Short mmCIF file of C-alpha atoms in Angstrom, two decimals:
data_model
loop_
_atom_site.label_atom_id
_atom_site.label_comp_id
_atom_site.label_asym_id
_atom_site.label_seq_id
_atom_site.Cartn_x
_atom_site.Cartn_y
_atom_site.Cartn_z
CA UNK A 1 -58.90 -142.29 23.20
CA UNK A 2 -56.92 -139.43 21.53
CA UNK A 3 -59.47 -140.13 18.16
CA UNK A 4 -62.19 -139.70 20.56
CA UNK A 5 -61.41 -136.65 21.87
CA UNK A 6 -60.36 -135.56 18.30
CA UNK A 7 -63.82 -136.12 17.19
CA UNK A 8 -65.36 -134.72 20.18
CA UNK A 9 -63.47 -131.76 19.32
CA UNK A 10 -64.66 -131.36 15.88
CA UNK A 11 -68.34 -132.01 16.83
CA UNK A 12 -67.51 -129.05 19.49
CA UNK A 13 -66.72 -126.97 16.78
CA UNK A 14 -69.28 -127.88 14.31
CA UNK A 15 -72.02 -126.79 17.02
CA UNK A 16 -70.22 -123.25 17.73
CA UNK A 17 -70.70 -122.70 13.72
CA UNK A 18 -74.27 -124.14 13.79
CA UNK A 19 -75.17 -121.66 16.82
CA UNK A 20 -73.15 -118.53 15.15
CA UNK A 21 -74.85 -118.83 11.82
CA UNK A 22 -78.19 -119.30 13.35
CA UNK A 23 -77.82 -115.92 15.88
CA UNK A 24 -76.16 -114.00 12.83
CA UNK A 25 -79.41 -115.51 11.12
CA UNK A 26 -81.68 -113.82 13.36
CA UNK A 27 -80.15 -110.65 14.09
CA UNK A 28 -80.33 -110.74 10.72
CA UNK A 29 -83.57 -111.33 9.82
CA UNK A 30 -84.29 -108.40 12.65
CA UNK A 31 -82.78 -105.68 10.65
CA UNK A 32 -84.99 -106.76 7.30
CA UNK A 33 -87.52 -106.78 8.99
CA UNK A 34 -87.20 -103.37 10.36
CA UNK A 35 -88.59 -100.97 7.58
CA UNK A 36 -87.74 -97.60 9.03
CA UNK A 37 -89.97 -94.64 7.09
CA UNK A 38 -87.57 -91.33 5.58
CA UNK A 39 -89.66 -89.20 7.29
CA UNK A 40 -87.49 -85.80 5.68
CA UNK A 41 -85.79 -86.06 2.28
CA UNK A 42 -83.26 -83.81 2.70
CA UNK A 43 -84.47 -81.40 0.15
CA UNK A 44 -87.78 -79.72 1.02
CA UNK A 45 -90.63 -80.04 3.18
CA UNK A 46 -92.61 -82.50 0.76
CA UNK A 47 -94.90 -84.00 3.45
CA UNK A 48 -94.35 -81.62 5.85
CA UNK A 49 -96.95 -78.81 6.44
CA UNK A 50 -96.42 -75.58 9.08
CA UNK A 51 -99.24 -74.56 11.54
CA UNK A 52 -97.72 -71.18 12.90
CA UNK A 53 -100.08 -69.04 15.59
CA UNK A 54 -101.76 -66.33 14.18
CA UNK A 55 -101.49 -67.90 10.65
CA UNK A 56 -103.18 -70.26 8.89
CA UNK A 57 -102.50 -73.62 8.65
CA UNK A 58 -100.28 -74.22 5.31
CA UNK A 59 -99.10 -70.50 6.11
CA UNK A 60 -94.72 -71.00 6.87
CA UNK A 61 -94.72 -67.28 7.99
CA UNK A 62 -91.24 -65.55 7.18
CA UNK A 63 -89.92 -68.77 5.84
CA UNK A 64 -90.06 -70.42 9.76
CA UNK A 65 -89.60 -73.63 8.01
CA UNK A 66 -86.47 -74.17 5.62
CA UNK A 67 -84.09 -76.78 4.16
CA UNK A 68 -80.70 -75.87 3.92
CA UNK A 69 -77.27 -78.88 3.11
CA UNK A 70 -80.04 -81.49 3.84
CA UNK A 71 -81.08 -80.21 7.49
CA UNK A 72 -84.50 -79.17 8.43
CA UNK A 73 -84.27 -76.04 10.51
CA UNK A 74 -86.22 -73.67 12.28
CA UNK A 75 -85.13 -70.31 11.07
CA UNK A 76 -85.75 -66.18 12.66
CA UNK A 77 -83.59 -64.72 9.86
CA UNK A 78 -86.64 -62.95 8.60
CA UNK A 79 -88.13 -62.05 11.90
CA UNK A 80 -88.04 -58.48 13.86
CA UNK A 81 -89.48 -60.03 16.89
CA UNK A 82 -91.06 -63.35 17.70
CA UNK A 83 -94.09 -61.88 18.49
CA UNK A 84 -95.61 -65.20 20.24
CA UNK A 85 -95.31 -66.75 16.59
CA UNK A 86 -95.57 -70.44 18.14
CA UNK A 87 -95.15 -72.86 15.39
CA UNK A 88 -95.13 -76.28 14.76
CA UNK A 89 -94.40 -78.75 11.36
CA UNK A 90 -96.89 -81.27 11.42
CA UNK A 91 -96.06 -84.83 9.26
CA UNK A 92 -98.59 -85.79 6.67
CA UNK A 93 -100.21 -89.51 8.83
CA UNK A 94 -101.00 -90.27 11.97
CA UNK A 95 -99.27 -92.90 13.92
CA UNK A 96 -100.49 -95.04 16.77
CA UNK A 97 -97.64 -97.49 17.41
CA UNK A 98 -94.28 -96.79 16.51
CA UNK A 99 -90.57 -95.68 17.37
CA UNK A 100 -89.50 -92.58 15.77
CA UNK A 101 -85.76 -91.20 15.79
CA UNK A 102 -84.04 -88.41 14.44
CA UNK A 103 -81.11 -85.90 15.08
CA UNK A 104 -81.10 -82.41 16.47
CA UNK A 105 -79.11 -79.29 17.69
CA UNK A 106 -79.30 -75.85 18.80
CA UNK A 107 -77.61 -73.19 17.10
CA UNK A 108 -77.65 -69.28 17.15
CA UNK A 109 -79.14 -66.73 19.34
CA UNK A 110 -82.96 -66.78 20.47
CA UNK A 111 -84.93 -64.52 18.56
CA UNK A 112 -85.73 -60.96 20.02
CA UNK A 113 -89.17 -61.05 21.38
CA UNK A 114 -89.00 -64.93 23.10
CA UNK A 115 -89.99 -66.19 26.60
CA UNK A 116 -87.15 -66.69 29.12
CA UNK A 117 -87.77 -70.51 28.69
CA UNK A 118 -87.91 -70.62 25.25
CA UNK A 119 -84.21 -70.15 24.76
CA UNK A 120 -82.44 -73.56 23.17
CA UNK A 121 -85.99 -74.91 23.49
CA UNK A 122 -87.97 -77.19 21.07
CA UNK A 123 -89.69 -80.41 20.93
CA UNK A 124 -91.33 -83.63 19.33
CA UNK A 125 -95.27 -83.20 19.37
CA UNK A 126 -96.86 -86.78 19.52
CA UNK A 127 -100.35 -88.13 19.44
CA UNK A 128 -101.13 -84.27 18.15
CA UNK A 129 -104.95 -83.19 17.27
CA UNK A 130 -105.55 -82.75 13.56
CA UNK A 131 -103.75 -79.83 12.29
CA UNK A 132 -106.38 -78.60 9.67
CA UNK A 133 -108.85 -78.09 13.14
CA UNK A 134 -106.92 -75.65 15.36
CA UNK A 135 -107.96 -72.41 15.61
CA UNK A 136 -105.94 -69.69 14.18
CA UNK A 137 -104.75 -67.95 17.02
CA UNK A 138 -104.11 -71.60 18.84
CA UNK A 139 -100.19 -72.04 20.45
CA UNK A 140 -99.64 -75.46 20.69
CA UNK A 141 -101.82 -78.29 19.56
CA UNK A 142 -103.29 -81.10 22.42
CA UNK A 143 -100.83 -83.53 22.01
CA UNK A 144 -97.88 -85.09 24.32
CA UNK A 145 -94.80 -83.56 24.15
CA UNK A 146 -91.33 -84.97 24.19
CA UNK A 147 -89.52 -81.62 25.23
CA UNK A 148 -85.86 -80.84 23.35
CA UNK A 149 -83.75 -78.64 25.87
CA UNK A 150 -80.00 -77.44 24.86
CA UNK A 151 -77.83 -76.48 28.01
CA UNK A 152 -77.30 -72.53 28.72
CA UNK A 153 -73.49 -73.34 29.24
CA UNK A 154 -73.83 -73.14 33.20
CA UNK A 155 -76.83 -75.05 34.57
CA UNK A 156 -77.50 -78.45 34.66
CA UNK A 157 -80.58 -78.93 31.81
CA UNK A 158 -81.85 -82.21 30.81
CA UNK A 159 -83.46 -83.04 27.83
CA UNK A 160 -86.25 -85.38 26.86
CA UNK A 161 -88.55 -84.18 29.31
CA UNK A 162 -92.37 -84.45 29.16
CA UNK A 163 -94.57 -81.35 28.52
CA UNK A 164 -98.58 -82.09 28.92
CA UNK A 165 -100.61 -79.36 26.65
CA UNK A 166 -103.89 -80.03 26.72
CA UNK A 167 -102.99 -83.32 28.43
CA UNK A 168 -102.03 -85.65 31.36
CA UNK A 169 -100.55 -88.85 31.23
CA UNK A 170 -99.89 -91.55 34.88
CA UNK A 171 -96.40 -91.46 35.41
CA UNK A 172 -94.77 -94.35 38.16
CA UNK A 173 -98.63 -95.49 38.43
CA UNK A 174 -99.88 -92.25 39.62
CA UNK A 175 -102.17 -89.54 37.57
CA UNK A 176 -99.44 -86.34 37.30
CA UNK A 177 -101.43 -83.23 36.30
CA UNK A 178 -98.19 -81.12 36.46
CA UNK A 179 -97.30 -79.59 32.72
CA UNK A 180 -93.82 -80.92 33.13
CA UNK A 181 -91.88 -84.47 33.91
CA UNK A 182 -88.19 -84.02 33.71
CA UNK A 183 -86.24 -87.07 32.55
CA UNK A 184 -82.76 -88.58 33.81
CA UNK A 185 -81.23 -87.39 30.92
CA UNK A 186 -77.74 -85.31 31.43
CA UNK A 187 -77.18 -81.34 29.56
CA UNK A 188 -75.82 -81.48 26.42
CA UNK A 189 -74.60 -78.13 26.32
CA UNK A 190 -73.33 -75.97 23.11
CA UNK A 191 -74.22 -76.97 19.29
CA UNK A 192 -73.29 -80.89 19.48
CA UNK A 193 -75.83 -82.76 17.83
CA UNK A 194 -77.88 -85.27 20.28
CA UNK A 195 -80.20 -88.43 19.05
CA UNK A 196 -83.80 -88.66 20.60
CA UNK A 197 -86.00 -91.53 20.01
CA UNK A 198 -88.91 -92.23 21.12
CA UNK A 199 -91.05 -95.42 21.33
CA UNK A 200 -95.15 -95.03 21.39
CA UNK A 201 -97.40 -97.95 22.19
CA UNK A 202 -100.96 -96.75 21.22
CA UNK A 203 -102.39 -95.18 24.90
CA UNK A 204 -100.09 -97.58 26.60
CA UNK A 205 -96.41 -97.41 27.63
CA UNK A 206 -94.36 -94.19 25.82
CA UNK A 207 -90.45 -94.23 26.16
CA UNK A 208 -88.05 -90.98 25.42
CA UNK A 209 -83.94 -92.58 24.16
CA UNK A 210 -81.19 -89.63 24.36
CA UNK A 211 -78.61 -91.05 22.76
CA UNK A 212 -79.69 -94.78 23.01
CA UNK A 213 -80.18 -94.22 26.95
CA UNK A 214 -83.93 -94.28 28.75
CA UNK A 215 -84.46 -91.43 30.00
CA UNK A 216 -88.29 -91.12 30.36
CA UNK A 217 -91.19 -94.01 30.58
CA UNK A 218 -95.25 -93.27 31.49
CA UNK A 219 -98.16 -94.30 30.04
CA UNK A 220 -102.04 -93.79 29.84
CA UNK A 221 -101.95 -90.57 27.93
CA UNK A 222 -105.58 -89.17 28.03
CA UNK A 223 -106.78 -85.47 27.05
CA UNK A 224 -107.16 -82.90 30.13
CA UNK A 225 -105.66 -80.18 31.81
CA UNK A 226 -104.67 -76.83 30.11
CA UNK A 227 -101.51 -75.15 28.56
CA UNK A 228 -103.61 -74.89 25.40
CA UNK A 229 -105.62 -71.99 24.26
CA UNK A 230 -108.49 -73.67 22.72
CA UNK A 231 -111.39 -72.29 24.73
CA UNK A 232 -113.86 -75.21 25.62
CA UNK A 233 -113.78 -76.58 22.58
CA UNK A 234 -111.74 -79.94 24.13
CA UNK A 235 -114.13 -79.48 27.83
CA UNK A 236 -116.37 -82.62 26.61
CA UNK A 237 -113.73 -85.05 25.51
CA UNK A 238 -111.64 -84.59 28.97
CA UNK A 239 -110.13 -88.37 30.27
CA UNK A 240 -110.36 -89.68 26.98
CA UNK A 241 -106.82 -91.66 25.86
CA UNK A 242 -105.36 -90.44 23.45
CA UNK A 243 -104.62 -93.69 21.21
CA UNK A 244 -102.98 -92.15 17.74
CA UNK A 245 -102.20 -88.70 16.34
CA UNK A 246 -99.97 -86.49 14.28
CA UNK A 247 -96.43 -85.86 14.52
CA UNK A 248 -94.56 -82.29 14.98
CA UNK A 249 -91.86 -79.85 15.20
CA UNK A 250 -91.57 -77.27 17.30
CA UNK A 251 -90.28 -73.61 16.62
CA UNK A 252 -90.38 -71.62 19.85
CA UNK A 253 -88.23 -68.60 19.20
CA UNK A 254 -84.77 -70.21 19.19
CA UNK A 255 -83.45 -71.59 15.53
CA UNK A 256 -82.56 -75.31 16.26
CA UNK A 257 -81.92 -77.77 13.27
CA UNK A 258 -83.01 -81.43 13.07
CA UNK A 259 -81.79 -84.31 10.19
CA UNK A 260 -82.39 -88.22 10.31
CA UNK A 261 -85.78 -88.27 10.94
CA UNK A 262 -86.93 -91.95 10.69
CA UNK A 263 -90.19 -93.79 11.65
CA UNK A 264 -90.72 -97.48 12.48
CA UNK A 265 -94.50 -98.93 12.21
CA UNK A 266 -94.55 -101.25 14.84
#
């Protein structure tokens, strides 16, 4: 009896070995297989080009656009006033399915000359129109877009929100047509730097991450509605789902800085 349960023991522990190495296996074999893109090299905007309103594309007007210690940021040291200067750094490809991530923080006073709601506001442009196309004096490009909010110091903010230019998206199975969908998110006030990622399916489910939390989930993302400046140019394709597009970052009048910025093809 007492070699029995000696052996039973052993076999016991032989299985809990098996079934370790075999989950360390896989987990594993999940992070090789996860080829996440270095979107930003931490030196210049090689593959990065600037589409600034009022400019023309390839145009970073008063150095908008810099790298400085290996962060991208969004600079007004060379500005008098912002002067509805709306600007966005689009990424060389278009993406249809995918999870992108980076880092990203406000810092600094908003430039003289910006909206009320621009201050400690940016965002992630996804599923964007083609750069190279928008008209010169065009402020943001169609596209879905995962708004970046810092906290004022006071009032409850949250980030990861939903902004619809030039589109509308169903949101808890229901068309929304309103320009904004705020997420659960909580304020991250001050300069601390925050993590967004966001996970695209095509013209299917889209999910905004703060900080490795859901805060945001809708889907159906189809071109319509207004917030974008583009005349009728966009009147014919109206309901059509927007499947793939370019990626961007925002400059809106307040300098914010972003690093880490990763893409996964899924």
């Amino acid at each position: 009896m007492k070699f029995s349960n000696k052996l039973l023991a052993v076999v016991v522990l032989l299985l809990f070995v098996i079934q370790s190495c075999k989950q360390k296996q896989n987990e594993t074999s999940v992070i090789e297989t996860e080829k996440w893109i270095e979107l930003f090299n931490g030196k210049n905007l090689d593959g990065w080009t600037p589409k600034i309103k009022g400019y023309t594309y390839g145009d970073n007007y008063n150095n908008t656009f810099i790298v400085e210690n290996g962060i991208l940021k969004v600079s007004y040291k060379a500005y008098d006033s912002f002067n509805n200067a709306f600007g966005h750094l689009f990424y060389k490809n278009p993406y249809s399915n995918y999870r992108f991530k980076m880092d990203y923080r406000f810092t600094g006073e908003q430039v003289s000359g910006g909206r009320p709601w621009a201050l400690r506001n940016s965002g992630i442009m996804i599923h964007c129109e083609d750069p190279k196309n928008m008209g010169l004096e065009q402020n943001f490009p169609v596209s879905i877009e995962v708004q970046l909010l810092g906290g004022n110091g006071i009032d409850e903010r949250s980030t990861g929100n939903l902004c619809t230019p030039g589109t509308h998206v169903f949101y808890k199975d229901s068309l929304i047509t309103e320009h904004i969908i705020q997420s659960s998110s909580k304020t991250y006030h001050g300069d601390q730097w925050v993590n967004v990622e966001i996970e695209v399916r095509n013209d299917s489910i889209i999910k905004h991450f703060i900080n490795g939390k859901e805060v945001l989930q809708y889907n159906k993302p189809h071109i319509g509605g207004g917030a974008v400046n583009t005349g009728d140019k966009w009147k014919s394709k109206e309901n059509q789902p927007l499947k793939s597009g370019y990626i961007s970052l925002q400059s809106e009048s307040h300098p914010v800085e972003f690093k880490n910025i990763k893409l996964l093809e899924l």
